[in-house]
PDB file of C-alpha atoms in Angstrom:
ATOM      1  CA  MET A   1      14.975  -7.572  19.248  1.00 41.00           C
ATOM      2  CA  ASN A   2      16.220 -10.428  17.022  1.00 44.00           C
ATOM      3  CA  SER A   3      19.141  -9.292  14.918  1.00 48.00           C
ATOM      4  CA  PRO A   4      19.162 -11.198  11.623  1.00 53.00           C
ATOM      5  CA  ASP A   5      22.062 -13.469  12.576  1.00 53.00           C
ATOM      6  CA  ALA A   6      20.336 -14.451  15.821  1.00 59.00           C
ATOM      7  CA  VAL A   7      17.349 -15.861  13.846  1.00 68.00           C
ATOM      8  CA  GLU A   8      17.079 -19.503  14.903  1.00 74.00           C
ATOM      9  CA  SER A   9      18.050 -22.107  12.317  1.00 74.00           C
ATOM     10  CA  SER A  10      14.550 -23.689  12.473  1.00 76.00           C
ATOM     11  CA  THR A  11      13.067 -20.340  11.521  1.00 81.00           C
ATOM     12  CA  ILE A  12      15.566 -19.997   8.667  1.00 83.00           C
ATOM     13  CA  ALA A  13      14.596 -23.442   7.381  1.00 87.00           C
ATOM     14  CA  GLU A  14      10.907 -22.481   7.524  1.00 87.00           C
ATOM     15  CA  MET A  15      11.652 -19.257   5.675  1.00 88.00           C
ATOM     16  CA  GLU A  16      13.605 -21.078   2.956  1.00 90.00           C
ATOM     17  CA  GLU A  17      10.701 -23.463   2.477  1.00 91.00           C
ATOM     18  CA  MET A  18       8.196 -20.609   2.296  1.00 90.00           C
ATOM     19  CA  ILE A  19      10.367 -18.707  -0.201  1.00 93.00           C
ATOM     20  CA  ALA A  20      10.732 -21.808  -2.398  1.00 93.00           C
ATOM     21  CA  ARG A  21       6.965 -22.357  -2.313  1.00 93.00           C
ATOM     22  CA  ILE A  22       6.117 -18.730  -3.165  1.00 93.00           C
ATOM     23  CA  SER A  23       8.828 -18.512  -5.829  1.00 93.00           C
ATOM     24  CA  SER A  24       7.321 -21.503  -7.611  1.00 93.00           C
ATOM     25  CA  HIS A  25       4.127 -19.550  -8.337  1.00 92.00           C
ATOM     26  CA  LYS A  26       3.858 -18.302 -11.911  1.00 92.00           C
ATOM     27  CA  GLY A  27       4.589 -14.588 -12.218  1.00 93.00           C
ATOM     28  CA  VAL A  28       6.568 -14.269  -8.985  1.00 95.00           C
ATOM     29  CA  GLU A  29       9.722 -12.281  -9.726  1.00 94.00           C
ATOM     30  CA  GLY A  30      11.266 -12.149  -6.277  1.00 95.00           C
ATOM     31  CA  VAL A  31      10.731 -12.918  -2.606  1.00 96.00           C
ATOM     32  CA  MET A  32      12.423 -11.227   0.339  1.00 96.00           C
ATOM     33  CA  ILE A  33      12.222 -11.626   4.093  1.00 95.00           C
ATOM     34  CA  MET A  34      13.595  -8.869   6.290  1.00 95.00           C
ATOM     35  CA  ASP A  35      13.249  -7.739   9.866  1.00 92.00           C
ATOM     36  CA  ARG A  36      11.027  -4.724  10.547  1.00 87.00           C
ATOM     37  CA  ARG A  37      13.995  -2.352  10.184  1.00 87.00           C
ATOM     38  CA  GLY A  38      14.788  -3.647   6.719  1.00 90.00           C
ATOM     39  CA  ALA A  39      17.759  -5.879   7.566  1.00 94.00           C
ATOM     40  CA  ILE A  40      17.771  -8.734   5.032  1.00 95.00           C
ATOM     41  CA  ILE A  41      17.250 -12.281   6.220  1.00 93.00           C
ATOM     42  CA  GLN A  42      16.493 -14.050   2.944  1.00 93.00           C
ATOM     43  CA  SER A  43      16.180 -12.841  -0.651  1.00 95.00           C
ATOM     44  CA  THR A  44      15.923 -14.325  -4.113  1.00 95.00           C
ATOM     45  CA  LEU A  45      16.982 -11.017  -5.725  1.00 95.00           C
ATOM     46  CA  ASP A  46      20.591 -10.094  -6.484  1.00 95.00           C
ATOM     47  CA  GLU A  47      22.487  -8.094  -3.891  1.00 94.00           C
ATOM     48  CA  GLU A  48      21.974  -4.670  -5.428  1.00 94.00           C
ATOM     49  CA  GLN A  49      18.261  -5.213  -6.069  1.00 93.00           C
ATOM     50  CA  THR A  50      17.852  -6.621  -2.590  1.00 95.00           C
ATOM     51  CA  SER A  51      19.356  -3.642  -0.800  1.00 93.00           C
ATOM     52  CA  THR A  52      17.480  -1.085  -2.957  1.00 93.00           C
ATOM     53  CA  HIS A  53      14.145  -2.818  -2.434  1.00 95.00           C
ATOM     54  CA  ALA A  54      14.692  -3.560   1.242  1.00 95.00           C
ATOM     55  CA  LYS A  55      15.424   0.009   2.285  1.00 93.00           C
ATOM     56  CA  ALA A  56      12.569   1.542   0.290  1.00 95.00           C
ATOM     57  CA  LEU A  57       9.932  -1.046   1.170  1.00 96.00           C
ATOM     58  CA  SER A  58      10.723  -1.256   4.885  1.00 95.00           C
ATOM     59  CA  ASP A  59      10.485   2.554   5.071  1.00 95.00           C
ATOM     60  CA  LEU A  60       7.144   2.497   3.261  1.00 97.00           C
ATOM     61  CA  THR A  61       5.834  -0.261   5.515  1.00 96.00           C
ATOM     62  CA  ALA A  62       6.930   1.627   8.622  1.00 96.00           C
ATOM     63  CA  LYS A  63       5.131   4.748   7.364  1.00 96.00           C
ATOM     64  CA  ALA A  64       1.944   2.816   6.501  1.00 97.00           C
ATOM     65  CA  SER A  65       2.066   1.101   9.876  1.00 96.00           C
ATOM     66  CA  SER A  66       2.395   4.389  11.760  1.00 96.00           C
ATOM     67  CA  ILE A  67      -0.453   5.935   9.767  1.00 96.00           C
ATOM     68  CA  VAL A  68      -2.739   3.001  10.581  1.00 96.00           C
ATOM     69  CA  GLY A  69      -1.862   3.367  14.284  1.00 96.00           C
ATOM     70  CA  MET A  70      -2.308   7.162  14.151  1.00 94.00           C
ATOM     71  CA  LEU A  71      -5.772   6.893  12.558  1.00 93.00           C
ATOM     72  CA  ASN A  72      -6.883   4.275  15.119  1.00 93.00           C
ATOM     73  CA  GLN A  73      -4.757   3.281  18.119  1.00 93.00           C
ATOM     74  CA  ASN A  74      -6.376  -0.170  18.287  1.00 94.00           C
ATOM     75  CA  ASP A  75      -5.630  -0.979  14.684  1.00 96.00           C
ATOM     76  CA  GLU A  76      -2.591  -2.685  13.107  1.00 96.00           C
ATOM     77  CA  LEU A  77      -1.283  -2.993   9.561  1.00 97.00           C
ATOM     78  CA  THR A  78      -1.732  -6.534   8.208  1.00 97.00           C
ATOM     79  CA  PHE A  79      -1.090  -6.183   4.485  1.00 96.00           C
ATOM     80  CA  LEU A  80       0.194  -3.649   1.945  1.00 98.00           C
ATOM     81  CA  ARG A  81      -0.336  -4.027  -1.797  1.00 97.00           C
ATOM     82  CA  ILE A  82       1.442  -1.638  -4.184  1.00 98.00           C
ATOM     83  CA  ARG A  83       0.166  -2.081  -7.720  1.00 97.00           C
ATOM     84  CA  SER A  84       1.910  -0.310 -10.583  1.00 97.00           C
ATOM     85  CA  LYS A  85       1.715  -0.582 -14.351  1.00 95.00           C
ATOM     86  CA  GLN A  86       4.449  -3.192 -14.579  1.00 94.00           C
ATOM     87  CA  ARG A  87       4.439  -4.933 -11.239  1.00 95.00           C
ATOM     88  CA  GLU A  88       2.724  -5.725  -7.979  1.00 97.00           C
ATOM     89  CA  ILE A  89       4.545  -5.605  -4.655  1.00 97.00           C
ATOM     90  CA  VAL A  90       2.824  -7.348  -1.758  1.00 97.00           C
ATOM     91  CA  ILE A  91       4.117  -6.823   1.778  1.00 97.00           C
ATOM     92  CA  SER A  92       2.914  -8.959   4.656  1.00 96.00           C
ATOM     93  CA  PRO A  93       4.225  -7.742   8.010  1.00 95.00           C
ATOM     94  CA  ASP A  94       4.177  -9.784  11.198  1.00 90.00           C
ATOM     95  CA  LYS A  95       5.586  -8.966  14.634  1.00 87.00           C
ATOM     96  CA  ASP A  96       9.276  -9.411  13.740  1.00 90.00           C
ATOM     97  CA  PHE A  97       9.518  -9.883   9.990  1.00 93.00           C
ATOM     98  CA  LEU A  98       8.351  -8.485   6.654  1.00 95.00           C
ATOM     99  CA  LEU A  99       7.568 -10.875   3.809  1.00 96.00           C
ATOM    100  CA  VAL A 100       7.819  -9.108   0.435  1.00 97.00           C
ATOM    101  CA  VAL A 101       6.660 -10.696  -2.816  1.00 97.00           C
ATOM    102  CA  LEU A 102       7.352  -9.027  -6.170  1.00 96.00           C
ATOM    103  CA  GLN A 103       5.137 -10.312  -8.967  1.00 96.00           C
ATOM    104  CA  ASN A 104       4.119  -9.618 -12.512  1.00 92.00           C
ATOM    105  CA  PRO A 105       0.389  -8.943 -12.186  1.00 83.00           C
ATOM    106  CA  LYS A 106      -0.327 -10.029 -15.768  1.00 81.00           C
ATOM    107  CA  SER A 107       0.998 -13.536 -15.331  1.00 72.00           C
ATOM    108  CA  VAL A 108      -0.039 -14.263 -11.746  1.00 56.00           C
ATOM    109  CA  GLU A 109      -2.171 -17.436 -11.492  1.00 49.00           C
TER     110      GLU A 109
ATOM    111  CA  MET B   1      -1.528  22.788 -11.702  1.00 41.00           C
ATOM    112  CA  ASN B   2      -5.274  22.772 -10.957  1.00 44.00           C
ATOM    113  CA  SER B   3      -5.898  24.229  -7.526  1.00 48.00           C
ATOM    114  CA  PRO B   4      -9.005  22.597  -5.987  1.00 53.00           C
ATOM    115  CA  ASP B   5     -11.260  25.648  -6.547  1.00 53.00           C
ATOM    116  CA  ALA B   6     -10.301  25.772 -10.223  1.00 59.00           C
ATOM    117  CA  VAL B   7     -11.710  22.223 -10.725  1.00 68.00           C
ATOM    118  CA  GLU B   8     -14.383  22.586 -13.401  1.00 74.00           C
ATOM    119  CA  SER B   9     -17.984  22.197 -12.283  1.00 74.00           C
ATOM    120  CA  SER B  10     -18.511  19.261 -14.689  1.00 76.00           C
ATOM    121  CA  THR B  11     -15.654  17.430 -12.976  1.00 81.00           C
ATOM    122  CA  ILE B  12     -17.143  18.221  -9.565  1.00 84.00           C
ATOM    123  CA  ALA B  13     -20.495  16.814 -10.684  1.00 87.00           C
ATOM    124  CA  GLU B  14     -18.783  13.645 -11.926  1.00 87.00           C
ATOM    125  CA  MET B  15     -16.940  13.330  -8.631  1.00 88.00           C
ATOM    126  CA  GLU B  16     -20.114  13.739  -6.595  1.00 90.00           C
ATOM    127  CA  GLU B  17     -21.799  11.034  -8.650  1.00 91.00           C
ATOM    128  CA  MET B  18     -18.805   8.693  -8.212  1.00 90.00           C
ATOM    129  CA  ILE B  19     -18.717   9.343  -4.453  1.00 93.00           C
ATOM    130  CA  ALA B  20     -22.464   8.652  -4.141  1.00 93.00           C
ATOM    131  CA  ARG B  21     -22.087   5.402  -6.099  1.00 93.00           C
ATOM    132  CA  ILE B  22     -19.085   4.191  -4.060  1.00 94.00           C
ATOM    133  CA  SER B  23     -20.658   5.254  -0.765  1.00 93.00           C
ATOM    134  CA  SER B  24     -23.715   3.130  -1.508  1.00 93.00           C
ATOM    135  CA  HIS B  25     -21.618  -0.055  -1.392  1.00 92.00           C
ATOM    136  CA  LYS B  26     -22.008  -2.051   1.806  1.00 92.00           C
ATOM    137  CA  GLY B  27     -19.053  -1.629   4.162  1.00 93.00           C
ATOM    138  CA  VAL B  28     -17.817   1.665   2.715  1.00 95.00           C
ATOM    139  CA  GLU B  29     -17.108   4.017   5.622  1.00 94.00           C
ATOM    140  CA  GLY B  30     -15.827   7.033   3.734  1.00 96.00           C
ATOM    141  CA  VAL B  31     -14.785   8.373   0.354  1.00 97.00           C
ATOM    142  CA  MET B  32     -12.406  11.246  -0.329  1.00 96.00           C
ATOM    143  CA  ILE B  33     -11.088  12.895  -3.457  1.00 95.00           C
ATOM    144  CA  MET B  34      -8.051  15.132  -3.208  1.00 94.00           C
ATOM    145  CA  ASP B  35      -5.399  16.507  -5.509  1.00 92.00           C
ATOM    146  CA  ARG B  36      -1.991  14.851  -5.511  1.00 87.00           C
ATOM    147  CA  ARG B  37      -0.723  17.223  -2.811  1.00 87.00           C
ATOM    148  CA  GLY B  38      -3.538  16.276  -0.453  1.00 90.00           C
ATOM    149  CA  ALA B  39      -5.797  19.322  -0.912  1.00 94.00           C
ATOM    150  CA  ILE B  40      -9.376  18.147  -0.367  1.00 95.00           C
ATOM    151  CA  ILE B  41     -11.844  18.350  -3.231  1.00 93.00           C
ATOM    152  CA  GLN B  42     -14.641  16.125  -1.927  1.00 93.00           C
ATOM    153  CA  SER B  43     -15.069  14.085   1.245  1.00 95.00           C
ATOM    154  CA  THR B  44     -17.807  12.216   3.043  1.00 96.00           C
ATOM    155  CA  LEU B  45     -15.852  12.275   6.334  1.00 95.00           C
ATOM    156  CA  ASP B  46     -16.191  15.036   8.922  1.00 95.00           C
ATOM    157  CA  GLU B  47     -13.734  17.920   8.770  1.00 94.00           C
ATOM    158  CA  GLU B  48     -11.299  16.656  11.380  1.00 94.00           C
ATOM    159  CA  GLN B  49     -11.224  13.093   9.982  1.00 93.00           C
ATOM    160  CA  THR B  50     -10.849  14.464   6.483  1.00 95.00           C
ATOM    161  CA  SER B  51      -7.805  16.595   7.231  1.00 93.00           C
ATOM    162  CA  THR B  52      -6.095  13.851   9.302  1.00 94.00           C
ATOM    163  CA  HIS B  53      -6.640  11.225   6.596  1.00 95.00           C
ATOM    164  CA  ALA B  54      -5.809  13.516   3.696  1.00 95.00           C
ATOM    165  CA  LYS B  55      -2.410  14.585   4.961  1.00 93.00           C
ATOM    166  CA  ALA B  56      -1.297  11.081   5.982  1.00 95.00           C
ATOM    167  CA  LEU B  57      -2.604   9.264   2.899  1.00 96.00           C
ATOM    168  CA  SER B  58      -1.347  11.773   0.339  1.00 95.00           C
ATOM    169  CA  ASP B  59       2.111  11.566   1.946  1.00 95.00           C
ATOM    170  CA  LEU B  60       2.025   7.761   1.836  1.00 97.00           C
ATOM    171  CA  THR B  61       0.873   7.775  -1.787  1.00 96.00           C
ATOM    172  CA  ALA B  62       3.638  10.216  -2.745  1.00 96.00           C
ATOM    173  CA  LYS B  63       6.198   7.957  -1.048  1.00 96.00           C
ATOM    174  CA  ALA B  64       4.846   4.795  -2.727  1.00 97.00           C
ATOM    175  CA  SER B  65       4.779   6.581  -6.061  1.00 96.00           C
ATOM    176  CA  SER B  66       8.388   7.721  -5.740  1.00 96.00           C
ATOM    177  CA  ILE B  67       9.512   4.216  -4.712  1.00 96.00           C
ATOM    178  CA  VAL B  68       7.806   2.679  -7.755  1.00 96.00           C
ATOM    179  CA  GLY B  69       9.551   5.252  -9.992  1.00 96.00           C
ATOM    180  CA  MET B  70      12.894   4.717  -8.248  1.00 95.00           C
ATOM    181  CA  LEU B  71      12.734   0.914  -8.686  1.00 93.00           C
ATOM    182  CA  ASN B  72      11.778   1.238 -12.377  1.00 93.00           C
ATOM    183  CA  GLN B  73      11.757   4.581 -14.214  1.00 93.00           C
ATOM    184  CA  ASN B  74       9.176   3.327 -16.710  1.00 94.00           C
ATOM    185  CA  ASP B  75       6.731   2.247 -14.046  1.00 96.00           C
ATOM    186  CA  GLU B  76       3.902   4.161 -12.372  1.00 96.00           C
ATOM    187  CA  LEU B  77       1.808   3.585  -9.256  1.00 97.00           C
ATOM    188  CA  THR B  78      -1.760   2.616 -10.160  1.00 97.00           C
ATOM    189  CA  PHE B  79      -3.228   1.367  -6.860  1.00 96.00           C
ATOM    190  CA  LEU B  80      -2.388   1.184  -3.158  1.00 98.00           C
ATOM    191  CA  ARG B  81      -4.229  -1.100  -0.729  1.00 97.00           C
ATOM    192  CA  ILE B  82      -3.566  -0.746   3.007  1.00 98.00           C
ATOM    193  CA  ARG B  83      -5.206  -3.563   4.938  1.00 97.00           C
ATOM    194  CA  SER B  84      -5.286  -3.461   8.722  1.00 97.00           C
ATOM    195  CA  LYS B  85      -7.120  -5.471  11.372  1.00 95.00           C
ATOM    196  CA  GLN B  86     -10.093  -3.135  11.463  1.00 94.00           C
ATOM    197  CA  ARG B  87     -10.169  -1.490   8.066  1.00 95.00           C
ATOM    198  CA  GLU B  88      -9.059  -1.374   4.466  1.00 97.00           C
ATOM    199  CA  ILE B  89      -7.917   1.821   2.780  1.00 97.00           C
ATOM    200  CA  VAL B  90      -7.805   1.768  -1.008  1.00 97.00           C
ATOM    201  CA  ILE B  91      -6.094   4.592  -2.878  1.00 97.00           C
ATOM    202  CA  SER B  92      -6.460   4.998  -6.619  1.00 96.00           C
ATOM    203  CA  PRO B  93      -4.216   7.738  -7.997  1.00 95.00           C
ATOM    204  CA  ASP B  94      -4.614   9.285 -11.433  1.00 90.00           C
ATOM    205  CA  LYS B  95      -2.722  12.163 -13.037  1.00 87.00           C
ATOM    206  CA  ASP B  96      -4.300  14.953 -10.988  1.00 90.00           C
ATOM    207  CA  PHE B  97      -6.407  13.364  -8.267  1.00 93.00           C
ATOM    208  CA  LEU B  98      -6.365  10.692  -5.556  1.00 95.00           C
ATOM    209  CA  LEU B  99      -9.519   8.688  -4.894  1.00 96.00           C
ATOM    210  CA  VAL B 100      -9.488   7.225  -1.366  1.00 97.00           C
ATOM    211  CA  VAL B 101     -12.035   4.667  -0.173  1.00 97.00           C
ATOM    212  CA  LEU B 102     -12.179   3.596   3.483  1.00 96.00           C
ATOM    213  CA  GLN B 103     -14.033   0.344   4.017  1.00 96.00           C
ATOM    214  CA  ASN B 104     -14.742  -2.289   6.614  1.00 92.00           C
ATOM    215  CA  PRO B 105     -13.188  -5.418   5.090  1.00 83.00           C
ATOM    216  CA  LYS B 106     -15.523  -7.744   6.966  1.00 81.00           C
ATOM    217  CA  SER B 107     -18.694  -6.332   5.511  1.00 72.00           C
ATOM    218  CA  VAL B 108     -17.555  -5.481   1.979  1.00 56.00           C
ATOM    219  CA  GLU B 109     -19.761  -7.175  -0.685  1.00 49.00           C
TER     220      GLU B 109
END
């Protein structure tokens, strides 16, 4: 299992590029990349916000993922969208990482 | 707190109408209405599927709701979309009830 510091530099560069691209979209308030256990790899939020969000959202993703697998063993979580009155949190999991985008739904293009 | 059997008949009638309308959409595989604790009020799934889905999805909604409130006290969960390879689960919470729609993303209109 890749621990965050063992993430290859080419992957880090790709992540930085992706974060810059997503962050440039109107309404995007923050972008985070973590491993599936919630260890931070990249984040545009401040340290406190990053750790609060990372713990909560990796737990939620793990729970959603286990529910999907429990309801159908051949199925797999591909996307989680949490819409609230003030914000939208979009989580895109892949095998090793979680991409989290925090956006203001009213001003998203 | 309204226990399911104390739900007024007019509300039940409204729910049945809503369920019939949603169920008529192409790709919809199931519709459930429960109270916020996961007690079933209406469901188009069979008994076993209903209880499995209700418990898991009301737990997940409660967790998402508490995370939204923890990240911002003035915020409130309005919608949860769980997309997986084979299915999409949409949960729309309101004050007392949870509306859950299970649909096949490939054949949704």
